[in-house]
Structure formats: C-alpha cells, structure tokens
PDB file of C-alpha atoms in Angstrom:
ATOM      1  CA  ALA F   1      91.088 127.409  86.016  1.00 79.00           C
ATOM      2  CA  GLN F   2      92.201 124.980  88.650  1.00 86.00           C
ATOM      3  CA  SER F   3      95.569 125.669  90.194  1.00 91.00           C
ATOM      4  CA  VAL F   4      97.800 124.900  93.131  1.00 95.00           C
ATOM      5  CA  THR F   5     100.007 127.590  94.625  1.00 95.00           C
ATOM      6  CA  GLN F   6     102.932 127.200  96.961  1.00 96.00           C
ATOM      7  CA  PRO F   7     103.907 130.740  97.977  1.00 96.00           C
ATOM      8  CA  ASP F   8     107.251 129.839  99.497  1.00 95.00           C
ATOM      9  CA  ILE F   9     110.009 128.830  97.101  1.00 94.00           C
ATOM     10  CA  HIS F  10     112.557 128.131  99.818  1.00 96.00           C
ATOM     11  CA  ILE F  11     112.284 127.742 103.577  1.00 97.00           C
ATOM     12  CA  THR F  12     115.082 127.295 106.083  1.00 97.00           C
ATOM     13  CA  VAL F  13     114.431 125.988 109.577  1.00 97.00           C
ATOM     14  CA  SER F  14     116.609 124.804 112.412  1.00 97.00           C
ATOM     15  CA  GLU F  15     116.673 121.155 113.284  1.00 97.00           C
ATOM     16  CA  GLY F  16     114.120 120.489 115.994  1.00 97.00           C
ATOM     17  CA  ALA F  17     112.026 123.509 115.103  1.00 98.00           C
ATOM     18  CA  SER F  18     108.465 123.317 113.868  1.00 98.00           C
ATOM     19  CA  LEU F  19     107.600 123.546 110.201  1.00 98.00           C
ATOM     20  CA  GLU F  20     104.674 124.762 108.158  1.00 98.00           C
ATOM     21  CA  LEU F  21     104.620 124.707 104.376  1.00 98.00           C
ATOM     22  CA  ARG F  22     101.829 126.583 102.692  1.00 98.00           C
ATOM     23  CA  CYS F  23      99.600 125.398  99.895  1.00 98.00           C
ATOM     24  CA  ASN F  24      96.574 127.101  98.362  1.00 97.00           C
ATOM     25  CA  TYR F  25      94.286 125.913  95.634  1.00 96.00           C
ATOM     26  CA  SER F  26      91.826 127.456  93.265  1.00 93.00           C
ATOM     27  CA  TYR F  27      88.763 125.368  92.455  1.00 91.00           C
ATOM     28  CA  GLY F  28      85.016 125.693  92.663  1.00 86.00           C
ATOM     29  CA  ALA F  29      84.576 122.536  94.696  1.00 86.00           C
ATOM     30  CA  THR F  30      86.662 120.530  97.129  1.00 84.00           C
ATOM     31  CA  PRO F  31      89.559 118.862  95.342  1.00 89.00           C
ATOM     32  CA  TYR F  32      91.519 115.848  96.385  1.00 92.00           C
ATOM     33  CA  LEU F  33      94.770 117.203  97.818  1.00 95.00           C
ATOM     34  CA  PHE F  34      98.180 115.668  98.273  1.00 95.00           C
ATOM     35  CA  TRP F  35     101.608 116.411  99.623  1.00 97.00           C
ATOM     36  CA  TYR F  36     104.637 114.742  98.068  1.00 96.00           C
ATOM     37  CA  VAL F  37     108.290 114.858  99.037  1.00 96.00           C
ATOM     38  CA  GLN F  38     111.176 114.565  96.610  1.00 92.00           C
ATOM     39  CA  SER F  39     114.751 113.987  97.719  1.00 90.00           C
ATOM     40  CA  PRO F  40     117.518 115.108  95.332  1.00 83.00           C
ATOM     41  CA  GLY F  41     117.582 112.987  92.191  1.00 79.00           C
ATOM     42  CA  GLN F  42     114.660 110.887  93.336  1.00 82.00           C
ATOM     43  CA  GLY F  43     111.053 110.391  92.429  1.00 84.00           C
ATOM     44  CA  LEU F  44     108.097 111.507  94.488  1.00 90.00           C
ATOM     45  CA  GLN F  45     106.902 109.931  97.700  1.00 92.00           C
ATOM     46  CA  LEU F  46     103.383 110.516  98.954  1.00 93.00           C
ATOM     47  CA  LEU F  47     103.319 112.024 102.444  1.00 96.00           C
ATOM     48  CA  LEU F  48      99.574 112.305 102.886  1.00 95.00           C
ATOM     49  CA  LYS F  49      96.316 112.957 101.114  1.00 93.00           C
ATOM     50  CA  TYR F  50      92.923 114.485 101.748  1.00 94.00           C
ATOM     51  CA  PHE F  51      89.772 113.322 100.047  1.00 90.00           C
ATOM     52  CA  SER F  52      86.998 114.147 102.516  1.00 87.00           C
ATOM     53  CA  GLY F  53      86.036 113.835 106.160  1.00 88.00           C
ATOM     54  CA  ASP F  54      88.350 114.858 108.960  1.00 90.00           C
ATOM     55  CA  THR F  55      90.146 117.991 107.863  1.00 93.00           C
ATOM     56  CA  LEU F  56      93.309 117.142 109.795  1.00 97.00           C
ATOM     57  CA  VAL F  57      95.122 114.302 108.106  1.00 96.00           C
ATOM     58  CA  GLN F  58      98.102 112.410 109.372  1.00 97.00           C
ATOM     59  CA  GLY F  59     100.831 111.212 107.102  1.00 96.00           C
ATOM     60  CA  ILE F  60     104.105 109.401 107.165  1.00 95.00           C
ATOM     61  CA  LYS F  61     107.300 110.640 108.780  1.00 95.00           C
ATOM     62  CA  GLY F  62     105.400 112.632 111.400  1.00 97.00           C
ATOM     63  CA  PHE F  63     103.775 115.041 108.955  1.00 98.00           C
ATOM     64  CA  GLU F  64     100.222 116.280 109.109  1.00 98.00           C
ATOM     65  CA  ALA F  65      98.165 118.668 107.033  1.00 98.00           C
ATOM     66  CA  GLU F  66      94.998 120.597 107.644  1.00 97.00           C
ATOM     67  CA  PHE F  67      92.408 121.310 105.010  1.00 96.00           C
ATOM     68  CA  LYS F  68      90.698 124.671 105.436  1.00 96.00           C
ATOM     69  CA  ARG F  69      87.906 125.229 102.981  1.00 94.00           C
ATOM     70  CA  SER F  70      87.387 128.858 103.985  1.00 94.00           C
ATOM     71  CA  GLN F  71      90.998 129.632 103.121  1.00 95.00           C
ATOM     72  CA  SER F  72      91.339 127.204 100.213  1.00 95.00           C
ATOM     73  CA  SER F  73      94.440 125.933 101.928  1.00 97.00           C
ATOM     74  CA  PHE F  74      96.103 122.641 102.722  1.00 98.00           C
ATOM     75  CA  ASN F  75      99.178 123.471 104.765  1.00 98.00           C
ATOM     76  CA  LEU F  76     101.708 120.844 105.748  1.00 98.00           C
ATOM     77  CA  ARG F  77     103.082 120.789 109.276  1.00 98.00           C
ATOM     78  CA  LYS F  78     105.596 118.962 111.367  1.00 98.00           C
ATOM     79  CA  PRO F  79     106.229 119.748 115.039  1.00 97.00           C
ATOM     80  CA  SER F  80     109.948 119.015 115.013  1.00 97.00           C
ATOM     81  CA  VAL F  81     112.018 118.654 111.856  1.00 97.00           C
ATOM     82  CA  HIS F  82     114.961 116.354 111.393  1.00 96.00           C
ATOM     83  CA  TRP F  83     117.945 116.887 109.100  1.00 95.00           C
ATOM     84  CA  SER F  84     116.616 114.088 106.920  1.00 95.00           C
ATOM     85  CA  ASP F  85     113.534 116.176 106.146  1.00 97.00           C
ATOM     86  CA  ALA F  86     115.572 118.436 103.877  1.00 97.00           C
ATOM     87  CA  ALA F  87     114.011 117.948 100.449  1.00 96.00           C
ATOM     88  CA  GLU F  88     111.627 119.457  97.922  1.00 95.00           C
ATOM     89  CA  TYR F  89     107.952 119.375  98.867  1.00 97.00           C
ATOM     90  CA  PHE F  90     105.136 119.473  96.355  1.00 96.00           C
ATOM     91  CA  CYS F  91     101.492 120.104  96.988  1.00 97.00           C
ATOM     92  CA  ALA F  92      99.180 118.670  94.340  1.00 95.00           C
ATOM     93  CA  GLY F  93      95.504 118.629  93.606  1.00 93.00           C
ATOM     94  CA  PHE F  94      93.189 116.373  91.679  1.00 89.00           C
ATOM     95  CA  PHE F  95      90.348 118.410  90.293  1.00 87.00           C
ATOM     96  CA  GLY F  96      88.355 115.663  88.669  1.00 77.00           C
ATOM     97  CA  ASN F  97      89.953 115.883  85.234  1.00 74.00           C
ATOM     98  CA  GLU F  98      92.112 112.807  85.581  1.00 72.00           C
ATOM     99  CA  LYS F  99      95.309 114.833  85.973  1.00 85.00           C
ATOM    100  CA  LEU F 100      97.252 115.800  89.040  1.00 90.00           C
ATOM    101  CA  THR F 101      98.130 119.472  89.165  1.00 91.00           C
ATOM    102  CA  PHE F 102     101.323 120.274  91.014  1.00 93.00           C
ATOM    103  CA  GLY F 103     102.405 123.403  92.797  1.00 94.00           C
ATOM    104  CA  THR F 104     105.801 124.845  92.052  1.00 92.00           C
ATOM    105  CA  GLY F 105     107.375 123.242  95.101  1.00 94.00           C
ATOM    106  CA  THR F 106     109.029 124.441  98.291  1.00 96.00           C
ATOM    107  CA  ARG F 107     112.628 123.604  98.967  1.00 96.00           C
ATOM    108  CA  LEU F 108     113.272 122.895 102.640  1.00 97.00           C
ATOM    109  CA  THR F 109     116.722 123.437 104.114  1.00 97.00           C
ATOM    110  CA  ILE F 110     117.521 122.290 107.639  1.00 97.00           C
ATOM    111  CA  ILE F 111     120.277 123.989 109.580  1.00 96.00           C
ATOM    112  CA  PRO F 112     121.941 122.279 112.549  1.00 91.00           C
TER     113      PRO F 112
ATOM    114  CA  GLY T   1     102.688  99.941  98.563  1.00 67.00           C
ATOM    115  CA  ALA T   2     102.761  99.802  94.810  1.00 81.00           C
ATOM    116  CA  VAL T   3     106.170 100.082  93.197  1.00 88.00           C
ATOM    117  CA  VAL T   4     107.028 101.770  89.939  1.00 93.00           C
ATOM    118  CA  SER T   5     110.465 101.317  88.432  1.00 94.00           C
ATOM    119  CA  GLN T   6     112.258 103.203  85.705  1.00 96.00           C
ATOM    120  CA  HIS T   7     115.189 102.164  83.614  1.00 96.00           C
ATOM    121  CA  PRO T   8     117.727 103.519  83.144  1.00 97.00           C
ATOM    122  CA  SER T   9     118.112 105.771  86.146  1.00 95.00           C
ATOM    123  CA  TRP T  10     120.460 107.985  84.169  1.00 95.00           C
ATOM    124  CA  VAL T  11     121.626 108.135  80.584  1.00 97.00           C
ATOM    125  CA  ILE T  12     124.072 110.245  78.615  1.00 97.00           C
ATOM    126  CA  CYS T  13     123.782 110.325  74.852  1.00 96.00           C
ATOM    127  CA  LYS T  14     125.070 112.221  71.873  1.00 96.00           C
ATOM    128  CA  SER T  15     122.989 114.810  70.101  1.00 97.00           C
ATOM    129  CA  GLY T  16     120.922 113.268  67.322  1.00 96.00           C
ATOM    130  CA  THR T  17     120.555 109.851  68.880  1.00 97.00           C
ATOM    131  CA  SER T  18     117.385 108.341  70.322  1.00 97.00           C
ATOM    132  CA  VAL T  19     116.926 107.237  73.902  1.00 97.00           C
ATOM    133  CA  LYS T  20     114.327 104.870  75.310  1.00 97.00           C
ATOM    134  CA  ILE T  21     113.170 105.033  78.929  1.00 97.00           C
ATOM    135  CA  GLU T  22     111.142 102.206  80.445  1.00 97.00           C
ATOM    136  CA  CYS T  23     108.552 102.507  83.156  1.00 96.00           C
ATOM    137  CA  ARG T  24     107.206  99.417  84.845  1.00 95.00           C
ATOM    138  CA  SER T  25     104.599  98.813  87.513  1.00 91.00           C
ATOM    139  CA  LEU T  26     106.114  95.949  89.455  1.00 91.00           C
ATOM    140  CA  ASP T  27     103.292  94.623  91.563  1.00 86.00           C
ATOM    141  CA  PHE T  28     100.128  95.991  90.037  1.00 86.00           C
ATOM    142  CA  GLN T  29      98.454  96.584  86.714  1.00 87.00           C
ATOM    143  CA  ALA T  30      98.392 100.170  85.612  1.00 87.00           C
ATOM    144  CA  THR T  31      95.685 101.064  83.174  1.00 83.00           C
ATOM    145  CA  THR T  32      97.031 104.580  82.894  1.00 90.00           C
ATOM    146  CA  MET T  33     100.577 105.855  82.956  1.00 93.00           C
ATOM    147  CA  PHE T  34     101.819 109.407  82.958  1.00 95.00           C
ATOM    148  CA  TRP T  35     105.092 110.928  81.849  1.00 96.00           C
ATOM    149  CA  TYR T  36     106.409 114.069  83.460  1.00 96.00           C
ATOM    150  CA  ARG T  37     109.386 116.267  82.801  1.00 95.00           C
ATOM    151  CA  GLN T  38     111.146 118.205  85.505  1.00 90.00           C
ATOM    152  CA  PHE T  39     113.700 120.944  84.983  1.00 86.00           C
ATOM    153  CA  PRO T  40     116.156 121.743  87.769  1.00 82.00           C
ATOM    154  CA  LYS T  41     114.493 123.291  90.778  1.00 78.00           C
ATOM    155  CA  GLN T  42     111.129 123.334  89.048  1.00 83.00           C
ATOM    156  CA  SER T  43     107.887 121.456  89.341  1.00 86.00           C
ATOM    157  CA  LEU T  44     106.722 118.466  87.357  1.00 90.00           C
ATOM    158  CA  MET T  45     105.236 119.183  83.964  1.00 92.00           C
ATOM    159  CA  LEU T  46     102.887 116.585  82.567  1.00 94.00           C
ATOM    160  CA  MET T  47     103.972 115.575  79.094  1.00 96.00           C
ATOM    161  CA  ALA T  48     101.477 112.896  78.208  1.00 95.00           C
ATOM    162  CA  THR T  49      98.978 110.373  79.462  1.00 93.00           C
ATOM    163  CA  SER T  50      98.926 106.877  78.090  1.00 90.00           C
ATOM    164  CA  ASN T  51      96.327 104.162  78.405  1.00 86.00           C
ATOM    165  CA  GLU T  52      97.175 100.572  77.729  1.00 81.00           C
ATOM    166  CA  GLY T  53      96.512  99.635  74.137  1.00 80.00           C
ATOM    167  CA  SER T  54      95.694 103.097  72.904  1.00 83.00           C
ATOM    168  CA  LYS T  55      97.543 106.160  71.699  1.00 87.00           C
ATOM    169  CA  ALA T  56      98.977 108.561  74.212  1.00 92.00           C
ATOM    170  CA  THR T  57      97.376 111.926  74.811  1.00 93.00           C
ATOM    171  CA  TYR T  58      99.952 114.690  74.741  1.00 95.00           C
ATOM    172  CA  GLU T  59      99.789 117.978  76.595  1.00 94.00           C
ATOM    173  CA  GLN T  60      99.801 121.191  74.649  1.00 94.00           C
ATOM    174  CA  GLY T  61     103.257 122.101  73.461  1.00 94.00           C
ATOM    175  CA  VAL T  62     104.702 118.592  73.691  1.00 95.00           C
ATOM    176  CA  GLU T  63     105.888 117.233  70.342  1.00 94.00           C
ATOM    177  CA  LYS T  64     104.410 113.796  69.919  1.00 93.00           C
ATOM    178  CA  ASP T  65     106.827 112.912  67.133  1.00 94.00           C
ATOM    179  CA  LYS T  66     109.753 113.726  69.342  1.00 96.00           C
ATOM    180  CA  PHE T  67     108.542 112.053  72.507  1.00 97.00           C
ATOM    181  CA  LEU T  68     107.159 108.691  71.460  1.00 95.00           C
ATOM    182  CA  ILE T  69     105.140 106.900  74.103  1.00 94.00           C
ATOM    183  CA  ASN T  70     104.140 103.266  73.895  1.00 90.00           C
ATOM    184  CA  HIS T  71     101.960 101.658  76.567  1.00 88.00           C
ATOM    185  CA  ALA T  72     102.305  98.109  75.363  1.00 83.00           C
ATOM    186  CA  SER T  73     100.990  96.284  78.395  1.00 88.00           C
ATOM    187  CA  LEU T  74      99.394  96.887  81.770  1.00 88.00           C
ATOM    188  CA  THR T  75     102.810  96.932  83.394  1.00 91.00           C
ATOM    189  CA  LEU T  76     105.043  98.650  80.857  1.00 93.00           C
ATOM    190  CA  SER T  77     105.199 102.050  79.222  1.00 93.00           C
ATOM    191  CA  THR T  78     108.134 103.439  77.282  1.00 95.00           C
ATOM    192  CA  LEU T  79     109.159 106.959  76.404  1.00 97.00           C
ATOM    193  CA  THR T  80     111.494 107.371  73.453  1.00 97.00           C
ATOM    194  CA  VAL T  81     113.187 110.687  72.958  1.00 97.00           C
ATOM    195  CA  THR T  82     113.954 110.784  69.254  1.00 97.00           C
ATOM    196  CA  SER T  83     116.824 112.767  67.755  1.00 96.00           C
ATOM    197  CA  ALA T  84     117.705 114.102  71.168  1.00 96.00           C
ATOM    198  CA  HIS T  85     119.218 117.554  71.530  1.00 96.00           C
ATOM    199  CA  PRO T  86     120.809 119.272  74.532  1.00 96.00           C
ATOM    200  CA  GLU T  87     117.564 121.091  75.298  1.00 95.00           C
ATOM    201  CA  ASP T  88     115.946 117.692  75.897  1.00 96.00           C
ATOM    202  CA  SER T  89     118.240 117.170  78.859  1.00 96.00           C
ATOM    203  CA  SER T  90     116.000 116.861  81.866  1.00 95.00           C
ATOM    204  CA  PHE T  91     114.680 114.601  84.605  1.00 94.00           C
ATOM    205  CA  TYR T  92     111.886 112.384  83.330  1.00 96.00           C
ATOM    206  CA  ILE T  93     109.476 110.810  85.807  1.00 95.00           C
ATOM    207  CA  CYS T  94     106.778 108.296  85.081  1.00 96.00           C
ATOM    208  CA  SER T  95     103.722 107.583  87.165  1.00 94.00           C
ATOM    209  CA  ALA T  96     101.272 104.712  87.115  1.00 93.00           C
ATOM    210  CA  ARG T  97      97.685 104.740  88.193  1.00 87.00           C
ATOM    211  CA  VAL T  98      95.899 101.874  89.863  1.00 77.00           C
ATOM    212  CA  ARG T  99      92.289 101.392  88.963  1.00 67.00           C
ATOM    213  CA  THR T 100      90.246 100.673  92.048  1.00 63.00           C
ATOM    214  CA  GLY T 101      86.836 101.714  90.807  1.00 60.00           C
ATOM    215  CA  GLY T 102      86.594 104.772  93.023  1.00 60.00           C
ATOM    216  CA  SER T 103      86.372 108.373  91.968  1.00 58.00           C
ATOM    217  CA  TYR T 104      90.106 108.737  92.367  1.00 64.00           C
ATOM    218  CA  ASN T 105      92.712 106.168  91.592  1.00 71.00           C
ATOM    219  CA  GLU T 106      96.041 106.714  93.286  1.00 79.00           C
ATOM    220  CA  GLN T 107      99.154 107.446  91.282  1.00 86.00           C
ATOM    221  CA  PHE T 108     102.531 106.014  92.133  1.00 90.00           C
ATOM    222  CA  PHE T 109     105.721 107.592  90.895  1.00 92.00           C
ATOM    223  CA  GLY T 110     108.897 106.101  89.564  1.00 93.00           C
ATOM    224  CA  PRO T 111     112.348 107.194  90.747  1.00 92.00           C
ATOM    225  CA  GLY T 112     113.019 109.204  87.602  1.00 93.00           C
ATOM    226  CA  THR T 113     115.533 109.090  84.760  1.00 95.00           C
ATOM    227  CA  ARG T 114     118.182 111.757  84.331  1.00 95.00           C
ATOM    228  CA  LEU T 115     118.823 112.364  80.613  1.00 96.00           C
ATOM    229  CA  THR T 116     121.860 114.345  79.544  1.00 97.00           C
ATOM    230  CA  VAL T 117     122.325 115.059  75.858  1.00 97.00           C
ATOM    231  CA  LEU T 118     125.794 116.163  74.828  1.00 96.00           C
TER     232      LEU T 118
END
C-alpha cells in the first residue's frame, strides 16, 4: 500500500543552524510529493512540490527538497532556520488515487 | 494563489447540538472538496471527498449520518456535525481542488475550524 513516513516526530535546532526533515514513501512508481507547513491553529501552506524533472526543487521561505528515487526519499532542507520556521511540517504524496496521503508530521522547535 | 476560507474559525457547542462548518473557494471553482480531521499533534485524516452536485464519498470508519457533507455549488461545501459529542471535538480542515486538466490538480487548504463540544 502507498504510504508516507516521517521518521522524526520532533526536531529541535538552533536559530541559524541548518535543517533537514526526512520523508520516505512507499510506492511502485514515482509519486507526486509535497511538503506543507502548519503553524499552530492554522491550515496548511504548501512549501514545495515535486512532480517530475529536476530532482532538487526550490520552494518558498528558503526551503528546498531533493527527490531521491533510489532511497524513496524527499527530504526537506533549509540552510539557516529562523525562529519563525517553528511549526509542524507534513510531507504528503499523491499516488494517483485522487487522495493526498500525509505523513505523521514533524514538529520543529527553534531555540535561540 | 487560490484562497479557501472556512467559517467559523472556532465554535463551542453543547453536547447533542448540531454544528455547521462552511468551506468556500474564494477565487476559483472547486469541483472537488475534501474534509479532514486533525487531532492534537497528529496528522490530517481524510474524512470524505465531495464533488459538486453529487453525494460525498466517506472514508472507512467515518459515520456519514453523523458528518453530513453538502457540496451545493462549485464554491461552497458544508460539513454538519450532527448530535455532537465531546469526542467530536477536533480541528476540521477543508481543502478544495482546482481542475486544470492535468494529471494532478492542486489542492488548497482552508485555515481550519476548531470545534469544542462541551
């Protein structure tokens, strides 16, 4: 069955440090992949998406993600985090069945 | 970008009452809308998919008689929680899909509605 896995429930990084959030998927083909961010009490905002082509995709707010077929991964990165990046991050996949499948989320805490 | 609104943003009701949540696509026509439920510190769980003018398709385990969904127009879908109980307290998020004719049509998410049942 198709699935999206985010191995890290909670990550804490210092402001200004680099960030990588992990995402793995299980699917027999290449899915469409997404990263969303959710601030407390808010809806979801799309950070970036991968459909095909260049495996390194750029998103908003300085985020990027790299699709690695060999590892079935789509990790989110940011070179230098800001306090405003503290939020919940969801990786999601579209596996051709008309429904987005979400990972369990990673909560990001930024320490000064 | 496309904007999806939800109303109300939060609601508190007494056990046994019904609550209606509206989801609107403000600047586009959404042929498909989705309703999700999110428990604290958990992921989004798809409750149902609704297409304009037809009955909603509910996910396994979701009571269709309890969570009534009406997709009356291309810009409005409503979720009614009937005879609400404290266990229905949750964060409800709607999402609307734009049809562009491609193999994937992007979904846009509303800001969510916090329901608290006393």
